[in-house]
Short mmCIF file of N, CA and C in Angstrom, two decimals:
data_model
loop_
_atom_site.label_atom_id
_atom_site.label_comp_id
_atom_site.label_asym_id
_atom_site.label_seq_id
_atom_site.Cartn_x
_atom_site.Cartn_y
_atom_site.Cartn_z
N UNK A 1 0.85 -1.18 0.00
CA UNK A 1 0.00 0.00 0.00
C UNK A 1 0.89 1.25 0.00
N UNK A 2 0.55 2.25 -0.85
CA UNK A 2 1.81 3.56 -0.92
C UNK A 2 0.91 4.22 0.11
N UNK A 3 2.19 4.96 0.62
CA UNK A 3 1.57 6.09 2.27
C UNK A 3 0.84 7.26 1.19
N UNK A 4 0.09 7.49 1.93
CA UNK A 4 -0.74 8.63 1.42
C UNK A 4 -0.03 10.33 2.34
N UNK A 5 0.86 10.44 2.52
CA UNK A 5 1.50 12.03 3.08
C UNK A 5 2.31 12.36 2.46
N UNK A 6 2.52 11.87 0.85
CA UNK A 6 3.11 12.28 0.26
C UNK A 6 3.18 13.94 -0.29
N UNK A 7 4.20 14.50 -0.99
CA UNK A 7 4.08 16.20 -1.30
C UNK A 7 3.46 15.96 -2.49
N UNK A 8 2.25 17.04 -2.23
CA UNK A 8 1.71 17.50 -3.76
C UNK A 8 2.62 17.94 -4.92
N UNK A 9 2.30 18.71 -5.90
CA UNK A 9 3.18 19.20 -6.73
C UNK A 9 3.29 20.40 -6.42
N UNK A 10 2.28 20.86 -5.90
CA UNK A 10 2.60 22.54 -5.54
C UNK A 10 3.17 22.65 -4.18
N UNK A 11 3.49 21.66 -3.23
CA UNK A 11 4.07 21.61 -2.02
C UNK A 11 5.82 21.52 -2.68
N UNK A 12 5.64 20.77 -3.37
CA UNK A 12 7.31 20.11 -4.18
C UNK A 12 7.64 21.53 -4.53
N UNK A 13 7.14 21.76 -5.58
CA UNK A 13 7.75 22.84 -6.28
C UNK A 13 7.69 24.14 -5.16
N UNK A 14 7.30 24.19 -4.53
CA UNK A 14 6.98 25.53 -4.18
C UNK A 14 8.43 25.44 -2.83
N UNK A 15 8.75 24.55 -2.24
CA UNK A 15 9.35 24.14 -1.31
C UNK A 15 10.84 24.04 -1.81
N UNK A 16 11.08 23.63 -3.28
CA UNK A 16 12.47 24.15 -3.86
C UNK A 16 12.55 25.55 -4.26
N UNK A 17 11.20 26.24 -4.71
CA UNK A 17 11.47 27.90 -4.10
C UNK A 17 12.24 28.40 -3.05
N UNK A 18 11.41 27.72 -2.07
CA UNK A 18 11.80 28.34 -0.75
C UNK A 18 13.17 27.65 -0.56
N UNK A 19 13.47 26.69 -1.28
CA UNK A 19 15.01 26.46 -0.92
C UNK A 19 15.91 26.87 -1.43
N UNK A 20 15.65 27.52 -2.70
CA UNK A 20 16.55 28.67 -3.89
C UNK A 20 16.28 29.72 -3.38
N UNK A 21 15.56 30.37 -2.08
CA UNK A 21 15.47 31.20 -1.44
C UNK A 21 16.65 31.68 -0.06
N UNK A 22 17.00 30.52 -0.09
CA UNK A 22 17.93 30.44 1.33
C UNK A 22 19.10 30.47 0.84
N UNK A 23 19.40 30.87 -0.32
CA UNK A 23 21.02 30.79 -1.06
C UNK A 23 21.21 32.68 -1.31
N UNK A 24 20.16 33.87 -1.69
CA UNK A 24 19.80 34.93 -0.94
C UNK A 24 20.65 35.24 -0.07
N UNK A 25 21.54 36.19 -0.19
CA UNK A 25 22.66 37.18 0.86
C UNK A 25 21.55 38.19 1.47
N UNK A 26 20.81 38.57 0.58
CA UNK A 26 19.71 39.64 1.34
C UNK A 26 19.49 39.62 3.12
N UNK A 27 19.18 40.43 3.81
CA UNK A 27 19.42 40.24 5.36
C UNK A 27 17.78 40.48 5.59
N UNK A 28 17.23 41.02 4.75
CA UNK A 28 15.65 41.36 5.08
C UNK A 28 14.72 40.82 4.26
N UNK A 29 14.88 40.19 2.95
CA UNK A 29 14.28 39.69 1.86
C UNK A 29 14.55 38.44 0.91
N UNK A 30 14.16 37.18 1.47
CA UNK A 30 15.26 35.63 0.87
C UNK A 30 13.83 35.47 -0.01
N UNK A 31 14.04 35.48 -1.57
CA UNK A 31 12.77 35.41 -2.34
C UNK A 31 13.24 34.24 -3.18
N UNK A 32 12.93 33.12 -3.78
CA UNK A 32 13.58 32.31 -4.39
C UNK A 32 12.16 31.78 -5.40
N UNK A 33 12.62 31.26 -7.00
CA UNK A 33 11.26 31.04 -7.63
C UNK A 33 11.82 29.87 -8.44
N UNK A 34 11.18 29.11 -8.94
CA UNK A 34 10.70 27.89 -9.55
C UNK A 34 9.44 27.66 -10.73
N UNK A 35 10.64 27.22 -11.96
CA UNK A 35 9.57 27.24 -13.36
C UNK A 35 10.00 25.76 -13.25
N UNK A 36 8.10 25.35 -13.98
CA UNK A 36 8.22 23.97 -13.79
C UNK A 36 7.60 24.21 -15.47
N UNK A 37 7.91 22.97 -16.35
CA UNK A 37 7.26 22.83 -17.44
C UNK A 37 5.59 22.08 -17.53
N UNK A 38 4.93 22.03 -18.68
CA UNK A 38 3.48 21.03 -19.01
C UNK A 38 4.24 19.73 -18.33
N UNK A 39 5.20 18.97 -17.71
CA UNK A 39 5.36 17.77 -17.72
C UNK A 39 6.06 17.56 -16.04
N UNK A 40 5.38 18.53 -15.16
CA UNK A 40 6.21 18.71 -14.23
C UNK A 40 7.62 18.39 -13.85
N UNK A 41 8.11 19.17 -14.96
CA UNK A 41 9.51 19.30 -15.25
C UNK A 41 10.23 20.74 -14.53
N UNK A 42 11.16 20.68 -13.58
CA UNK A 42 11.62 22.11 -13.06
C UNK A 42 12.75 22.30 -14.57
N UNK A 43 12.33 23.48 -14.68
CA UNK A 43 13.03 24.35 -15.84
C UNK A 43 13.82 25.47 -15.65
N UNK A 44 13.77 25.72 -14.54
CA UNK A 44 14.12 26.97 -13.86
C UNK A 44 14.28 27.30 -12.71
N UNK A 45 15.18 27.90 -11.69
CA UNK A 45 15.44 28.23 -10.72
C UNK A 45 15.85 29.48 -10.17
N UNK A 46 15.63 30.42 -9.52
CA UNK A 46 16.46 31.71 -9.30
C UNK A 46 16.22 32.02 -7.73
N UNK A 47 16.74 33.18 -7.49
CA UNK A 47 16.56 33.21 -5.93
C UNK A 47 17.21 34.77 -5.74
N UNK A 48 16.81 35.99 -5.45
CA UNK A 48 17.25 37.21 -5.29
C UNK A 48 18.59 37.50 -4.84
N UNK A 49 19.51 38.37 -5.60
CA UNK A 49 21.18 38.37 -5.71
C UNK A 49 21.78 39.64 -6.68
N UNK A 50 23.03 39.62 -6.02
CA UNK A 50 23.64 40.39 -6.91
C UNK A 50 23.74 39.72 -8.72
N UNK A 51 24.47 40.71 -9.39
CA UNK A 51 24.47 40.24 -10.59
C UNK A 51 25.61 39.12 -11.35
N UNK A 52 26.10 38.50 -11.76
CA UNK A 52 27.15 37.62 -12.14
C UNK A 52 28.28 38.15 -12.36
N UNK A 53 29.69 38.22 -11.15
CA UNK A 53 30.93 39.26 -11.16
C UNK A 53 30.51 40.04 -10.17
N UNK A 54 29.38 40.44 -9.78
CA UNK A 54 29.29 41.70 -8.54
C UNK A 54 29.30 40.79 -7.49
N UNK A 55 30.47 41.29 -6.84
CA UNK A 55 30.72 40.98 -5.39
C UNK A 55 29.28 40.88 -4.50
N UNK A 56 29.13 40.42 -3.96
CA UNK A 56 27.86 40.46 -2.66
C UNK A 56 28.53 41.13 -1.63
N UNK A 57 30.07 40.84 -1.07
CA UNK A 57 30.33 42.10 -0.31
C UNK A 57 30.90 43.63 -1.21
N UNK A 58 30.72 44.16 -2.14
CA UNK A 58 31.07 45.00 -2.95
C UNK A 58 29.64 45.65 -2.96
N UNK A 59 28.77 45.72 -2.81
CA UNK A 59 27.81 46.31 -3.22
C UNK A 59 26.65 46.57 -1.79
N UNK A 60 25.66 47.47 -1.75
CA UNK A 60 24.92 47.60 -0.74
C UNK A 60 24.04 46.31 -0.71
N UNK A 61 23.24 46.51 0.73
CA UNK A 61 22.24 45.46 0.86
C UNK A 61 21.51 46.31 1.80
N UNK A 62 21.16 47.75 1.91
CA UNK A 62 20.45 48.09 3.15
C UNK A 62 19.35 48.81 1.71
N UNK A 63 18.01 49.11 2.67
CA UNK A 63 16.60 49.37 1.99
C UNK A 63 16.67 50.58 2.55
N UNK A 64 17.26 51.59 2.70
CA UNK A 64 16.94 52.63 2.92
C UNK A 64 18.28 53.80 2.89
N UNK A 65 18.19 55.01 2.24
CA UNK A 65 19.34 56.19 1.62
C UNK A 65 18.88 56.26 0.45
N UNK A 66 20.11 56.68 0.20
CA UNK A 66 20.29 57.87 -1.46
C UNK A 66 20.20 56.11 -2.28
N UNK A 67 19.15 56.17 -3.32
CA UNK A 67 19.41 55.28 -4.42
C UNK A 67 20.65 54.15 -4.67
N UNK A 68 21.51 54.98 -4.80
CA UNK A 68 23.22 53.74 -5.28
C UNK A 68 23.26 53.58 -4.24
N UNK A 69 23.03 53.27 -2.87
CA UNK A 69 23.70 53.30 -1.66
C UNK A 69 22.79 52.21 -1.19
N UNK A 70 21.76 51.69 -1.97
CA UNK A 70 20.63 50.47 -1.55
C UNK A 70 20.82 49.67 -2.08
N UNK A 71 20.42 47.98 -1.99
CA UNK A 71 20.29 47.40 -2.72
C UNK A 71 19.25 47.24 -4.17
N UNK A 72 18.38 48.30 -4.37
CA UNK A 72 17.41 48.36 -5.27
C UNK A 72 18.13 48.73 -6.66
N UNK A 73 18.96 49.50 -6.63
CA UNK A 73 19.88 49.54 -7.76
C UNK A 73 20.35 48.80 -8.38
N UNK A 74 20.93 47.43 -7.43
CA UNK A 74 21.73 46.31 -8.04
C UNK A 74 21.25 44.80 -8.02
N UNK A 75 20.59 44.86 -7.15
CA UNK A 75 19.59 43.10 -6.96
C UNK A 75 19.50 42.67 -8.24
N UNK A 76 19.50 41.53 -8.25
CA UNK A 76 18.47 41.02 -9.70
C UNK A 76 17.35 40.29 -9.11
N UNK A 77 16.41 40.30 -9.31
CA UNK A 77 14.90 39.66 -8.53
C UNK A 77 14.90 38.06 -8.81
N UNK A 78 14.23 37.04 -8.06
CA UNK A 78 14.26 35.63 -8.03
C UNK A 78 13.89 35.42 -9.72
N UNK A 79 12.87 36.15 -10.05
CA UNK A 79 12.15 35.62 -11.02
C UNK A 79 12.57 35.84 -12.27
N UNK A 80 13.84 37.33 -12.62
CA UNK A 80 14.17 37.09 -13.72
C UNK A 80 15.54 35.94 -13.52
N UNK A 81 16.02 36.09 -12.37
CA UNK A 81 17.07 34.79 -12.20
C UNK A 81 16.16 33.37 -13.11
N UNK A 82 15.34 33.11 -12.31
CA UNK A 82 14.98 31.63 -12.69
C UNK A 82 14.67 31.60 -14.62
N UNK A 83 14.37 32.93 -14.75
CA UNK A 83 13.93 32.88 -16.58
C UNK A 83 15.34 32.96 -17.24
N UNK A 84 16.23 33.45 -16.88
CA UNK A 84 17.45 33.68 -17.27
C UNK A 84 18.53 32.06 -16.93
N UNK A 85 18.11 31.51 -16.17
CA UNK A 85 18.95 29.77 -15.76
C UNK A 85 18.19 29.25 -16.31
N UNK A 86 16.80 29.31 -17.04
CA UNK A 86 16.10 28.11 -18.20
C UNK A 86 16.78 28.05 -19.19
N UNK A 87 17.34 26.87 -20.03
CA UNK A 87 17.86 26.79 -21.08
C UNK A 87 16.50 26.21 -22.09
N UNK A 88 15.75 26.31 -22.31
CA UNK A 88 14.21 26.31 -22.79
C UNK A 88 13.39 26.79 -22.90
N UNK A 89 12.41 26.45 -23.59
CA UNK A 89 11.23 27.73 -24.39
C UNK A 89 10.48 27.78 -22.87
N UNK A 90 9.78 28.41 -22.21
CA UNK A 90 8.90 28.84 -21.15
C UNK A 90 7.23 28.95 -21.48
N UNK A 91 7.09 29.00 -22.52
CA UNK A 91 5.58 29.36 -23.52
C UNK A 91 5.18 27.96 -22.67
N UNK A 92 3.92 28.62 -21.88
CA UNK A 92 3.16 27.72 -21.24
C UNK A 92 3.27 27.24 -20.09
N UNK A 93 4.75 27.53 -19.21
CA UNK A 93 4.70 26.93 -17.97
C UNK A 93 4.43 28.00 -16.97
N UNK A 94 4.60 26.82 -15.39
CA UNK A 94 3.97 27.48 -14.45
C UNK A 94 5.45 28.23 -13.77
N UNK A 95 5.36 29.89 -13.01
CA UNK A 95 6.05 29.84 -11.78
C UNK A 95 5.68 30.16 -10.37
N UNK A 96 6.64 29.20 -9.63
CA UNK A 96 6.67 29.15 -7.88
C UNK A 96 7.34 30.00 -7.73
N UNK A 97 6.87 30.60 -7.02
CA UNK A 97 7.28 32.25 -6.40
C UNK A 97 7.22 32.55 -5.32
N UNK A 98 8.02 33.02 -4.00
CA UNK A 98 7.86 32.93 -2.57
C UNK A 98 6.84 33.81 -2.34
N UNK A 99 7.24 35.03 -3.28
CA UNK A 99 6.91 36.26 -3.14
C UNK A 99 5.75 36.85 -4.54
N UNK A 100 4.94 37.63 -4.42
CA UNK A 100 4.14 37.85 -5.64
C UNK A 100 4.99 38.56 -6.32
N UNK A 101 5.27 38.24 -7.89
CA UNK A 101 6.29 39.20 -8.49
C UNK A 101 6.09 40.71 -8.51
N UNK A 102 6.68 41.93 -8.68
CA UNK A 102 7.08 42.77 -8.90
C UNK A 102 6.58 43.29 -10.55
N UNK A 103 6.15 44.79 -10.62
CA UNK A 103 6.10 44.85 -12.05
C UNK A 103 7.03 44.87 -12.74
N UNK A 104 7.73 44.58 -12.56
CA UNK A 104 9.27 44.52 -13.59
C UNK A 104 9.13 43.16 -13.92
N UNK A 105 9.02 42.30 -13.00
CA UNK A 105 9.29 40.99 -13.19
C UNK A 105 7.86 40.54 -13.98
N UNK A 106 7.29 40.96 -13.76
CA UNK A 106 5.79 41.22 -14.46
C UNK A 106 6.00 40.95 -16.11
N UNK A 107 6.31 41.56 -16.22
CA UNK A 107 6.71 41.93 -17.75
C UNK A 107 7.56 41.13 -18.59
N UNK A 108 8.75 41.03 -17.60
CA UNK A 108 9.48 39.78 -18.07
C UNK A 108 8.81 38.25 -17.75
N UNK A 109 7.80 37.69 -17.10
CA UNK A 109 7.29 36.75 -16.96
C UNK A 109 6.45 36.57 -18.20
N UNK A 110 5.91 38.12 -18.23
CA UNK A 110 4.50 37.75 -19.51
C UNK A 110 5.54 37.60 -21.02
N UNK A 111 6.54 38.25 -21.06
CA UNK A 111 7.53 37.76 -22.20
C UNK A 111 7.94 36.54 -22.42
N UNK A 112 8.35 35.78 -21.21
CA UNK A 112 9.37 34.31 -21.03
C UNK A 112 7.95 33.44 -21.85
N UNK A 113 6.54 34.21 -21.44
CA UNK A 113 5.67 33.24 -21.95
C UNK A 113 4.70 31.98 -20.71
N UNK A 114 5.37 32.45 -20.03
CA UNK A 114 5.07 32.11 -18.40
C UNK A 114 3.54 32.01 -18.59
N UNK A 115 2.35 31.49 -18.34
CA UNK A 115 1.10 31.56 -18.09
C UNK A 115 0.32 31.18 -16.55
N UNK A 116 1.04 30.73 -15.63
CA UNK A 116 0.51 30.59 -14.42
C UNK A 116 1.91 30.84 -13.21
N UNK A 117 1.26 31.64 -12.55
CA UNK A 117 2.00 32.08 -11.41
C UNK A 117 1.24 31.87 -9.91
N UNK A 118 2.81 30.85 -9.16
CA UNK A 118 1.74 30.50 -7.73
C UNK A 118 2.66 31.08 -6.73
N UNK A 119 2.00 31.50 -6.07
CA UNK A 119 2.64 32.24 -4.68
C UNK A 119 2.30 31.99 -3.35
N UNK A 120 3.84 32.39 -2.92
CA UNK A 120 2.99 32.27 -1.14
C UNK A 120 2.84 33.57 -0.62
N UNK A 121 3.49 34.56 -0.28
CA UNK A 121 3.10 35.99 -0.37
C UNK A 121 2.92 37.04 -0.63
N UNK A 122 1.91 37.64 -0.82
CA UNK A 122 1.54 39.13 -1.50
C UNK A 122 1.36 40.06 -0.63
N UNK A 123 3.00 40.44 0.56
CA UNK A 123 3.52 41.08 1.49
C UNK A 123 3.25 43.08 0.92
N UNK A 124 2.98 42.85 -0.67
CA UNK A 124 2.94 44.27 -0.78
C UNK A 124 1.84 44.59 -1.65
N UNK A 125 0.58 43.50 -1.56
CA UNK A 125 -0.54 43.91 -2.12
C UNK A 125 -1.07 45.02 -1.61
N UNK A 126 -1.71 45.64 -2.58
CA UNK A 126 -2.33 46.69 -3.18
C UNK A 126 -1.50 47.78 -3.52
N UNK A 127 0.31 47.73 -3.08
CA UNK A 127 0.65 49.04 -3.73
C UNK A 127 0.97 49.39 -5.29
N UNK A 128 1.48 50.62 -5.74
CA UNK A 128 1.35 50.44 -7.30
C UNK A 128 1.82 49.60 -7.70
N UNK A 129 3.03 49.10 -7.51
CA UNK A 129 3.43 47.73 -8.19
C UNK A 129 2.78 47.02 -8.29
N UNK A 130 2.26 46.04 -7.04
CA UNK A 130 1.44 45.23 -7.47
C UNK A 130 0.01 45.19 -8.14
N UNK A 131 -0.19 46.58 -7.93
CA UNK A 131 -1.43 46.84 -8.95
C UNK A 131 -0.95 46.57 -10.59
N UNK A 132 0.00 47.54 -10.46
CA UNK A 132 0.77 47.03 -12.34
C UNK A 132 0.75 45.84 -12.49
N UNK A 133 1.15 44.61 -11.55
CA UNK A 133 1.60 43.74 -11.82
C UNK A 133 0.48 42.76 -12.24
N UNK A 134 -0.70 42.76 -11.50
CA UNK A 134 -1.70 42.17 -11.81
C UNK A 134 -2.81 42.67 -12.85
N UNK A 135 -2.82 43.83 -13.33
CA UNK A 135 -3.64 44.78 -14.36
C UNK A 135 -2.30 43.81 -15.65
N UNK A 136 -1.13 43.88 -15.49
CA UNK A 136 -0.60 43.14 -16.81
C UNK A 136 -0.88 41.82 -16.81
N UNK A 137 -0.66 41.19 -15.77
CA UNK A 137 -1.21 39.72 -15.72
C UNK A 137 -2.57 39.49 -16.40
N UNK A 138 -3.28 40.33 -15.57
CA UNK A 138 -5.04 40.12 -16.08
C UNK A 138 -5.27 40.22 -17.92
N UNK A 139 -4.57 41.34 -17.94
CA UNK A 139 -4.34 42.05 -19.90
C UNK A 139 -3.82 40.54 -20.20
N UNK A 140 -2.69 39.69 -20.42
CA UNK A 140 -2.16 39.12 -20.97
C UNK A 140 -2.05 37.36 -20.61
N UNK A 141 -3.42 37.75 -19.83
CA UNK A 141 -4.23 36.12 -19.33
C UNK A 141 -3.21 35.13 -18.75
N UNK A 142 -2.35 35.69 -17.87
CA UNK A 142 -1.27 34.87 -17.24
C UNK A 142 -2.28 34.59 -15.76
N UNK A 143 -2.31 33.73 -15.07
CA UNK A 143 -3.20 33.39 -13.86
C UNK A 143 -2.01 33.45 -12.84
N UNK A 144 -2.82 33.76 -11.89
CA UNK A 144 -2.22 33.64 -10.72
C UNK A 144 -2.84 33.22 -9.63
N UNK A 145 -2.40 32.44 -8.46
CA UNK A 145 -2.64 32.54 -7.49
C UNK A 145 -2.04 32.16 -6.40
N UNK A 146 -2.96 32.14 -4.84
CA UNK A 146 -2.14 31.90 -3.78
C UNK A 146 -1.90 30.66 -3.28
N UNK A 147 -0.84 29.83 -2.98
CA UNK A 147 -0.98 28.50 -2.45
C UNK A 147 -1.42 28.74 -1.07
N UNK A 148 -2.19 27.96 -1.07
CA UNK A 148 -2.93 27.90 0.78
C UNK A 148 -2.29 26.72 1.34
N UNK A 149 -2.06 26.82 2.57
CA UNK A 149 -2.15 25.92 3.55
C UNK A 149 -0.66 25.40 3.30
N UNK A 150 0.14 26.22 2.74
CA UNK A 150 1.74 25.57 2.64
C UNK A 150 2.30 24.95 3.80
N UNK A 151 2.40 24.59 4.34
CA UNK A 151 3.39 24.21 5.33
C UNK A 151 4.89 23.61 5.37
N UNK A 152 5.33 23.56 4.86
CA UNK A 152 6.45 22.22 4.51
C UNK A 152 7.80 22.99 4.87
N UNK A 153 8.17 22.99 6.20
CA UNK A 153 9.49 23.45 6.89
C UNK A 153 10.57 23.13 6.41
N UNK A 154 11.44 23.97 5.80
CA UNK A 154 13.05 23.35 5.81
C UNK A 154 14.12 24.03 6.14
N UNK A 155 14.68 23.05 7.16
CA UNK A 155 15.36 23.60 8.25
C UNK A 155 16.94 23.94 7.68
N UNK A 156 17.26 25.11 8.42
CA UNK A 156 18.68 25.66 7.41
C UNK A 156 19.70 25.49 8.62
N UNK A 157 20.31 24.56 8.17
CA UNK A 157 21.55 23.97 9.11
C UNK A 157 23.01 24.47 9.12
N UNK A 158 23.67 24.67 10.09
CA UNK A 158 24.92 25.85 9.49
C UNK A 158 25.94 25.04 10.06
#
């Protein structure tokens, strides 16, 4: 008889998010995302970071000053990471997202061809971003929604 407590697919996938999340230097923000293909195939991985050659100690990481002096200047977000490490077409798959994307990432999702986006938090619903972000979603019939009832702990051992 197979045990029945096995992980769903949206527990699986969503849970190697959160584990491409914990690789994140960020001190206030570990966002990590996951493209899976039609064949629940992971296609993709990313997780919020400096850029490829930029030092992580070379560059800021605080959310608040003059512009260059933050990390908002230089981050690259989980989600264009994970579209940028697919070596494959994206037209049609889903992404796991810790975090609800960003309108930037918005844009580049509805490009990669991305059509379903699942999340665990929408920490900055209703501000303009995420208003952009979902007015483009809605325009360009990409779905989204929230995974409920996530639970699935993984413990970060040092």
């Amino acid at each position: 008889m197979k045990r029945d407590n096995y992980l769903s697919w949206d527990d699986y996938f969503m849970g190697v998010a959160k584990l491409s999340a914990m690789r994140s230097k960020d001190d206030t923000s570990q966002v990590g995302a996951c493209i899976v293909n039609d064949k629940n195939r992971i296609v993709g991985i990313g997780y919020n970071g400096m850029p490829i050659g930029c030092e992580d100690d070379d560059f800021p990481w605080k959310r608040e000053g003059s512009f260059l002096d933050t990390k908002y200047a230089y981050v690259v977000h989980a989600e264009p990471n994970a579209i940028l490490n697919s070596t494959v077409d994206l037209a049609g798959a889903k992404m796991y997202v810790t975090l609800f994307p960003c309108n930037e990432c918005a844009k580049l999702i509805i490009q990669s061809g991305i059509r379903k986006i699942i999340y665990l938090s929408d920490k900055y619903e209703g501000t303009e971003t995420d208003v952009a972000s979902k007015r483009m979603f809605d325009a360009a019939g990409v779905v989204y929604e929230k995974l409920r009832a996530f639970n699935l702990e993984i413990a970060h051992h040092e």
